[in-house]
JSON list of C-alpha atoms in Angstrom, two decimals:
[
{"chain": "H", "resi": 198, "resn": "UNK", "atom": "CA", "xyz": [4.18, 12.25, 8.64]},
{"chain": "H", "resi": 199, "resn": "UNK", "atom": "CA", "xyz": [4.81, 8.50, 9.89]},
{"chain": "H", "resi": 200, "resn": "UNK", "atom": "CA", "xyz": [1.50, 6.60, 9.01]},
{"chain": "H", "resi": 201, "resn": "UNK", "atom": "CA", "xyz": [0.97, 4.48, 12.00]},
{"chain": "H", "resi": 202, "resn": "UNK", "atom": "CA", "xyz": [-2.26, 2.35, 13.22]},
{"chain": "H", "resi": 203, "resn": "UNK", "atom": "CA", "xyz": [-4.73, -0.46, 12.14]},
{"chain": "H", "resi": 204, "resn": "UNK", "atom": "CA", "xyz": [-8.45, 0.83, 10.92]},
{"chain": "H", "resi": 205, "resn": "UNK", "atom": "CA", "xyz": [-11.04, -1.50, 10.13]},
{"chain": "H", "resi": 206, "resn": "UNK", "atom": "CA", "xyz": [-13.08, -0.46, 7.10]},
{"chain": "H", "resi": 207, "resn": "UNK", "atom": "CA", "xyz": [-15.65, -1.39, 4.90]},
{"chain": "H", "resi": 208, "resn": "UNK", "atom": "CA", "xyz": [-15.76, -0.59, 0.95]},
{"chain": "H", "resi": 209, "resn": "UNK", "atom": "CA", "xyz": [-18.63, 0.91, -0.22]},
{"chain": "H", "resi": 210, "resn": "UNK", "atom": "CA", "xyz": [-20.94, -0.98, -3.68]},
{"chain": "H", "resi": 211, "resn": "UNK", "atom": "CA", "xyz": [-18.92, 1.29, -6.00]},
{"chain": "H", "resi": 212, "resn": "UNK", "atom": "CA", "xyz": [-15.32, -0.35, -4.08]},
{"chain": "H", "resi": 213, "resn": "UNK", "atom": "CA", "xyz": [-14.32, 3.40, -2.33]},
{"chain": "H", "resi": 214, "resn": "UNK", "atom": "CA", "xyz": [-12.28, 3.35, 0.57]},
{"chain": "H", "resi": 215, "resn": "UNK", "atom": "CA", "xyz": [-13.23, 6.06, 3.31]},
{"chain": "H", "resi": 216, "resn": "UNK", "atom": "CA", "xyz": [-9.57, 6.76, 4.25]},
{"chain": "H", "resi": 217, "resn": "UNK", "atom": "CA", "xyz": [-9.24, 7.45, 8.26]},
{"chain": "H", "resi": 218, "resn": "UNK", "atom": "CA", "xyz": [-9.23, 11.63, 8.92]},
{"chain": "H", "resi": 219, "resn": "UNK", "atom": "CA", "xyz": [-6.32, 11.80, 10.62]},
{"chain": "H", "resi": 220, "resn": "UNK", "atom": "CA", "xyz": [-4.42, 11.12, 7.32]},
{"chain": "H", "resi": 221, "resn": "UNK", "atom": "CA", "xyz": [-6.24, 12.81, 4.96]},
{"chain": "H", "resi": 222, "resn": "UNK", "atom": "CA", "xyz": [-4.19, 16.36, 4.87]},
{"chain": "H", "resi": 223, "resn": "UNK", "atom": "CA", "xyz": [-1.12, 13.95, 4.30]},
{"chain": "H", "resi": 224, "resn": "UNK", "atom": "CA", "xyz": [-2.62, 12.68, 0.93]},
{"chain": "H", "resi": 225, "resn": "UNK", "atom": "CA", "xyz": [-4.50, 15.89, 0.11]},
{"chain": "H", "resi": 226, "resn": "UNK", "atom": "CA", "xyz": [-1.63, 16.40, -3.20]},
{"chain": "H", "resi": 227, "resn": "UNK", "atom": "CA", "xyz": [-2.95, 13.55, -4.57]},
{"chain": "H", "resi": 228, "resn": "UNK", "atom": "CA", "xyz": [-2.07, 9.31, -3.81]},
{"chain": "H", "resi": 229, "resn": "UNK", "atom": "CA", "xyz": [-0.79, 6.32, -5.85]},
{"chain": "H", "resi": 230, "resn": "UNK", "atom": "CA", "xyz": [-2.23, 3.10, -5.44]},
{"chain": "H", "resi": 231, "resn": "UNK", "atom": "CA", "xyz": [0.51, 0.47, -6.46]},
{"chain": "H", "resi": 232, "resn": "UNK", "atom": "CA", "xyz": [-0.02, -3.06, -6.10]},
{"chain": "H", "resi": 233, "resn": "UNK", "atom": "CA", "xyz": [2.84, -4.13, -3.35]},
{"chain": "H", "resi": 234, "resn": "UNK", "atom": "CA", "xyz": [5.09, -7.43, -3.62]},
{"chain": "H", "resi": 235, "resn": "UNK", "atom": "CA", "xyz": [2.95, -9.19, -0.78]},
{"chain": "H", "resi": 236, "resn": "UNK", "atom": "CA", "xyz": [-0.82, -9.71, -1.64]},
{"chain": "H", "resi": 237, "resn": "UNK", "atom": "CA", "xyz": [-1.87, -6.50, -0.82]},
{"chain": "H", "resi": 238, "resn": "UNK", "atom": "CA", "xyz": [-2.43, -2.51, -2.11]},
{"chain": "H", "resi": 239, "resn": "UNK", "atom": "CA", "xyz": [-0.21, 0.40, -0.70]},
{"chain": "H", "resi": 240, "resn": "UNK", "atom": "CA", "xyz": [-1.32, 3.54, -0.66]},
{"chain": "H", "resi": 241, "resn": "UNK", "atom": "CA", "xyz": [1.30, 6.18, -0.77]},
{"chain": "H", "resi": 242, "resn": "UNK", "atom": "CA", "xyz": [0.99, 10.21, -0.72]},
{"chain": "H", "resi": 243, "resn": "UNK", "atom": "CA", "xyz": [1.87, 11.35, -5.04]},
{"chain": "H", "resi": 244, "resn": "UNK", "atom": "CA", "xyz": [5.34, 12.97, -3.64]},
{"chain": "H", "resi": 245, "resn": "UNK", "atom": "CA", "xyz": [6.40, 10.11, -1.37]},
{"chain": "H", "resi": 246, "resn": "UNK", "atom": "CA", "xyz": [5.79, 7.64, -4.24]},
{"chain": "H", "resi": 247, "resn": "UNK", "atom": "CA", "xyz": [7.33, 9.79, -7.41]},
{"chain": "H", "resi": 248, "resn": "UNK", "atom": "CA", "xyz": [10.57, 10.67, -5.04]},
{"chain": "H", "resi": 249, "resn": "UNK", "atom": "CA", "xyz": [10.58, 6.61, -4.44]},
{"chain": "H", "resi": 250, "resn": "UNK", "atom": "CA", "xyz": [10.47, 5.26, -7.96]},
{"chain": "H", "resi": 251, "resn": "UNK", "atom": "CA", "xyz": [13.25, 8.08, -9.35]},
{"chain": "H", "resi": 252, "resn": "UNK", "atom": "CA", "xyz": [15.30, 6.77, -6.21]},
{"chain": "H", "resi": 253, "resn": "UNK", "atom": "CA", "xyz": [14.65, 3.15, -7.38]},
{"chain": "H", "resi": 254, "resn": "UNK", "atom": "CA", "xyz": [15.51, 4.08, -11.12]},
{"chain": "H", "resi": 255, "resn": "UNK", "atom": "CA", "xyz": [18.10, 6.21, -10.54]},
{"chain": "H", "resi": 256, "resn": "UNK", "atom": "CA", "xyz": [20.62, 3.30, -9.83]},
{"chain": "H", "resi": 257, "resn": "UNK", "atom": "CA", "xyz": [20.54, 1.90, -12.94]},
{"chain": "H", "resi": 258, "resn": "UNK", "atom": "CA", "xyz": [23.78, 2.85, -15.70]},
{"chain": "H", "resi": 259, "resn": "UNK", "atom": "CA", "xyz": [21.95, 2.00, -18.15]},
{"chain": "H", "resi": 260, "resn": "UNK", "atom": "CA", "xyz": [18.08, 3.03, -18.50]},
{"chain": "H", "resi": 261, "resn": "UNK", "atom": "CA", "xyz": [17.50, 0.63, -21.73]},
{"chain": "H", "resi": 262, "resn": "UNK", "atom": "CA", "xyz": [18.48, -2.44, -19.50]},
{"chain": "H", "resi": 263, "resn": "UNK", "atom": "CA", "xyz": [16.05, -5.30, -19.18]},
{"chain": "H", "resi": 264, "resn": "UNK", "atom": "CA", "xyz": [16.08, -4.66, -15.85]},
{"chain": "H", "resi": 265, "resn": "UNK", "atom": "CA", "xyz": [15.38, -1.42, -15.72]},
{"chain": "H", "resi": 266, "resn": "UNK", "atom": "CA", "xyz": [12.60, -1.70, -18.63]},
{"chain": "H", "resi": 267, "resn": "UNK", "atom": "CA", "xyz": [10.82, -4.57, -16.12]},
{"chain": "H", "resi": 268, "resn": "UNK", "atom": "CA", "xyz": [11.63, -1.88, -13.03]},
{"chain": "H", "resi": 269, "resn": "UNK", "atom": "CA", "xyz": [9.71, 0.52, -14.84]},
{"chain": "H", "resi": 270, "resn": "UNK", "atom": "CA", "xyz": [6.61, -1.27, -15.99]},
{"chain": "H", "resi": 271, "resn": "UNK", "atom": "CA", "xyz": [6.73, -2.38, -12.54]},
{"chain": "H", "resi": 272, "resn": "UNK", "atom": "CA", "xyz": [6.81, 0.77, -10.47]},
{"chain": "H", "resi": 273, "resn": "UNK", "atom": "CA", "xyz": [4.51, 2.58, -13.25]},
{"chain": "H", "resi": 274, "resn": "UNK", "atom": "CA", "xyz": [2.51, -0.27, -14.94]},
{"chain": "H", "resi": 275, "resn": "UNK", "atom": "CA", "xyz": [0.82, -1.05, -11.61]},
{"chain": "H", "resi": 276, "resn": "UNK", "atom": "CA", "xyz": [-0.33, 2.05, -10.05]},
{"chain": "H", "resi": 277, "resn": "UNK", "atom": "CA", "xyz": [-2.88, 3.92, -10.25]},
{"chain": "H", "resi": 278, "resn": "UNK", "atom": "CA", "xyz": [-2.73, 8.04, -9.57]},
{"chain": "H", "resi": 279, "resn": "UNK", "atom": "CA", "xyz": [-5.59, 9.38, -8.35]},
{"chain": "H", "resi": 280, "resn": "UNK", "atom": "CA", "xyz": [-6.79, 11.30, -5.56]},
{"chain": "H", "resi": 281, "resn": "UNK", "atom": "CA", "xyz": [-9.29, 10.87, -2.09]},
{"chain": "H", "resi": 282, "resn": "UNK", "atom": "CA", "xyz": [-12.55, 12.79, -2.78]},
{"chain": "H", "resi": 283, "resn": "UNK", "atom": "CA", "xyz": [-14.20, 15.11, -1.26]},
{"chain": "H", "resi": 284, "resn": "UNK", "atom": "CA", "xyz": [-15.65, 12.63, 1.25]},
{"chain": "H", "resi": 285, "resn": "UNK", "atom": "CA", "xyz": [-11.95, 11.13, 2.12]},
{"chain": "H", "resi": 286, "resn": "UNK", "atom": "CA", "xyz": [-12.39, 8.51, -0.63]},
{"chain": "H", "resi": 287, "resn": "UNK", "atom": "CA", "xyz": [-10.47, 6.63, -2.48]},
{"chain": "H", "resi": 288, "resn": "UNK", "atom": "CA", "xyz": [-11.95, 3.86, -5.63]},
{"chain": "H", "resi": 289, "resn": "UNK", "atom": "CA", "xyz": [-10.12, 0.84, -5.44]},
{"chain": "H", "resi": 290, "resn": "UNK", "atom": "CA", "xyz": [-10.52, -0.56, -9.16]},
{"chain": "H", "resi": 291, "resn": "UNK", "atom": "CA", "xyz": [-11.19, -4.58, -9.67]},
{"chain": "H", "resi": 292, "resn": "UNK", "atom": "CA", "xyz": [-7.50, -5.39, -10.74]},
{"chain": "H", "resi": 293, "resn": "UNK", "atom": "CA", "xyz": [-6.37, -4.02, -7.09]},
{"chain": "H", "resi": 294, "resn": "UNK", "atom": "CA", "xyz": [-9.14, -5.84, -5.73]},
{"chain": "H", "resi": 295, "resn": "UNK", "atom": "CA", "xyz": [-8.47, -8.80, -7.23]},
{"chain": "H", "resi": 296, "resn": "UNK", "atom": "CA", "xyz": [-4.50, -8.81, -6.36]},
{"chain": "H", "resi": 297, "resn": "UNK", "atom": "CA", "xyz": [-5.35, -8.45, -2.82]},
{"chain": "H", "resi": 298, "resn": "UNK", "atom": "CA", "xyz": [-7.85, -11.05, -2.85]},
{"chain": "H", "resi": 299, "resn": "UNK", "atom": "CA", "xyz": [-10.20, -8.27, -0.95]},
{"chain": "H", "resi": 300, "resn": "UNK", "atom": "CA", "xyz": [-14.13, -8.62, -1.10]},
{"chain": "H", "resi": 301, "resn": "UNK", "atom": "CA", "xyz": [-15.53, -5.77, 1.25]},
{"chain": "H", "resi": 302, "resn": "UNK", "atom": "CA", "xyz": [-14.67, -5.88, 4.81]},
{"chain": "H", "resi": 303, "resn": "UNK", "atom": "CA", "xyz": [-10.71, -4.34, 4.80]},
{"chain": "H", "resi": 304, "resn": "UNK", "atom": "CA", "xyz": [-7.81, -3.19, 7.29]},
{"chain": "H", "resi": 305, "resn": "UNK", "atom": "CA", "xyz": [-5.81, -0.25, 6.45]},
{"chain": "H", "resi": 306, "resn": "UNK", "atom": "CA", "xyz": [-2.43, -0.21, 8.63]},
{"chain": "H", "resi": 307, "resn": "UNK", "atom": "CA", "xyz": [0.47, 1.98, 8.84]},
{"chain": "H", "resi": 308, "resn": "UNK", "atom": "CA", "xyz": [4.04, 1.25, 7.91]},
{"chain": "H", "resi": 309, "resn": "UNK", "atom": "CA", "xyz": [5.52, 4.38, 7.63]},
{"chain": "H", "resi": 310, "resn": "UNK", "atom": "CA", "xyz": [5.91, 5.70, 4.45]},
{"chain": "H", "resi": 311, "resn": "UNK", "atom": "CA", "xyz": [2.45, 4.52, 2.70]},
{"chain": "H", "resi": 312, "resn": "UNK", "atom": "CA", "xyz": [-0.78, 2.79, 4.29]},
{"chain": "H", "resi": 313, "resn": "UNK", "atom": "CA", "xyz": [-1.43, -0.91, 3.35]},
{"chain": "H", "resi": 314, "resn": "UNK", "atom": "CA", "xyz": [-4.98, -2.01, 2.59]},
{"chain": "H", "resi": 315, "resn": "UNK", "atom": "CA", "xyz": [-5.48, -5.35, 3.14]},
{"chain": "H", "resi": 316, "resn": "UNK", "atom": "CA", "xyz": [-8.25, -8.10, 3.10]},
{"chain": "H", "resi": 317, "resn": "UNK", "atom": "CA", "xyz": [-9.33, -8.57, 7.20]},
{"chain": "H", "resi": 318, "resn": "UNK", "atom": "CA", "xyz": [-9.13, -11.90, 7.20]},
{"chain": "H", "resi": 319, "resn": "UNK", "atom": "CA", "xyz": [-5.77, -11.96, 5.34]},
{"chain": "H", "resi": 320, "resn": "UNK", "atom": "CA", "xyz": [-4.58, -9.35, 7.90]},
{"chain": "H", "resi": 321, "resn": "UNK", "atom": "CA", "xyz": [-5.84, -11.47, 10.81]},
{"chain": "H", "resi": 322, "resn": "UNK", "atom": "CA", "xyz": [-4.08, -14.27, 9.88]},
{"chain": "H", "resi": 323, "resn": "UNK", "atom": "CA", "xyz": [-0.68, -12.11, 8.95]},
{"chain": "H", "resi": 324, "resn": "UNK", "atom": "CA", "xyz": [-0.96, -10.28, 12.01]},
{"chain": "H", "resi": 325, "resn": "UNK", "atom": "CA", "xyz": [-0.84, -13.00, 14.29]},
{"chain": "H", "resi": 326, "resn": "UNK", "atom": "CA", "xyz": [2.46, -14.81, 12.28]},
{"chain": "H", "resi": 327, "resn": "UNK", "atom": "CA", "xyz": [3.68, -11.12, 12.92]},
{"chain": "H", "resi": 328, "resn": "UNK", "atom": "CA", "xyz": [2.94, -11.25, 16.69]},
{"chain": "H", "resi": 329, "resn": "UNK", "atom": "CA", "xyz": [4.04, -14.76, 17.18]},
{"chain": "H", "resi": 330, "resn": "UNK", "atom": "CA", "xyz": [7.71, -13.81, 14.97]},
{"chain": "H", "resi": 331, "resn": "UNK", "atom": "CA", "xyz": [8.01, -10.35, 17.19]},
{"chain": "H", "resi": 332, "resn": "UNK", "atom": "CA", "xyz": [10.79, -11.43, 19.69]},
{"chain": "H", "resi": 333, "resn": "UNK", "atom": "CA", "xyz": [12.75, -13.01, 16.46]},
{"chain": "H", "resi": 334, "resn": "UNK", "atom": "CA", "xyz": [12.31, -9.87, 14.56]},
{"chain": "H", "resi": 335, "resn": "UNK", "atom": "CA", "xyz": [13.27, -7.33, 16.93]},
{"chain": "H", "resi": 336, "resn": "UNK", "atom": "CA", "xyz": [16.37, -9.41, 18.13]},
{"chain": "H", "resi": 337, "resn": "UNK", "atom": "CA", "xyz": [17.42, -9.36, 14.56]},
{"chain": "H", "resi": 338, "resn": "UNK", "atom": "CA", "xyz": [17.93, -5.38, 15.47]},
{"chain": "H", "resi": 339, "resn": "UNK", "atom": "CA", "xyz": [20.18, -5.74, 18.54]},
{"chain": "H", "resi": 340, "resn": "UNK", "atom": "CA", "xyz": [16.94, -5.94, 20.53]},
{"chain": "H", "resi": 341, "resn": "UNK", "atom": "CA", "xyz": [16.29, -8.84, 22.81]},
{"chain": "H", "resi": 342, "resn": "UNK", "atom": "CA", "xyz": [12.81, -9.77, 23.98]}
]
């Protein structure tokens, strides 16, 4: 499943994330929260996640490499397993929070593989770079505008 559209969202007082229906039988096995390289939290179905990070590992010769010691505590050392509860949930702990920079009013989007949960203001502001870099982006594909 391709995980595709923008949701506005509110967190609840105890921080849970009502996750939108349509993609809840996708993360039914169970999700990993992992703190992503921009300011924001990806949320990625257990499988999609654990085939990622042995993909990621898997090109290093030598697993005792610095590099592949920081890959590791980087892949593993910030995310979170868990799983959505029975209501669709999903408990976004302070240290996610606080690396987003989220307070309670969030967007979850779509990009594929995993679903990005993002402050709405931060996402307002990114969205419209996004839209306003479009034509440069695509032509970088072979597509013109």
């Amino acid at each position: 499943m391709a995980f595709t559209g923008t949701f506005e969202h509110n967190l609840d007082t105890k921080n849970r994330l009502t996750i939108p229906s349509k993609f809840r039988a996708a993360l039914s096995e169970g999700v990993y929260l992992s703190r992503a390289i921009e300011n924001v939290i990806s949320l990625y179905p257990k499988a999609t996640y654990s085939a990622m990070a042995d993909q990621a590992l898997a090109g290093f010769t030598n697993p005792l490499s610095a590099q592949a010691r920081e890959t590791r505590r980087l892949l593993y050392g910030t995310a979170l397993e868990t799983e959505l509860d029975s209501a669709g949930r999903v408990m976004l702990t302070p240290r996610f929070l606080e690396h987003a920079g989220i307070g309670r009013e969030v967007v979850i989007t779509g990009v594929g593989d995993c679903l990005e949960i993002w402050d709405r203001s931060a996402w307002a502001d990114y969205d419209t770079d996004l839209t306003q870099r479009a034509p440069e982006l695509t032509e970088s594909l072979g597509h013109t505008s």
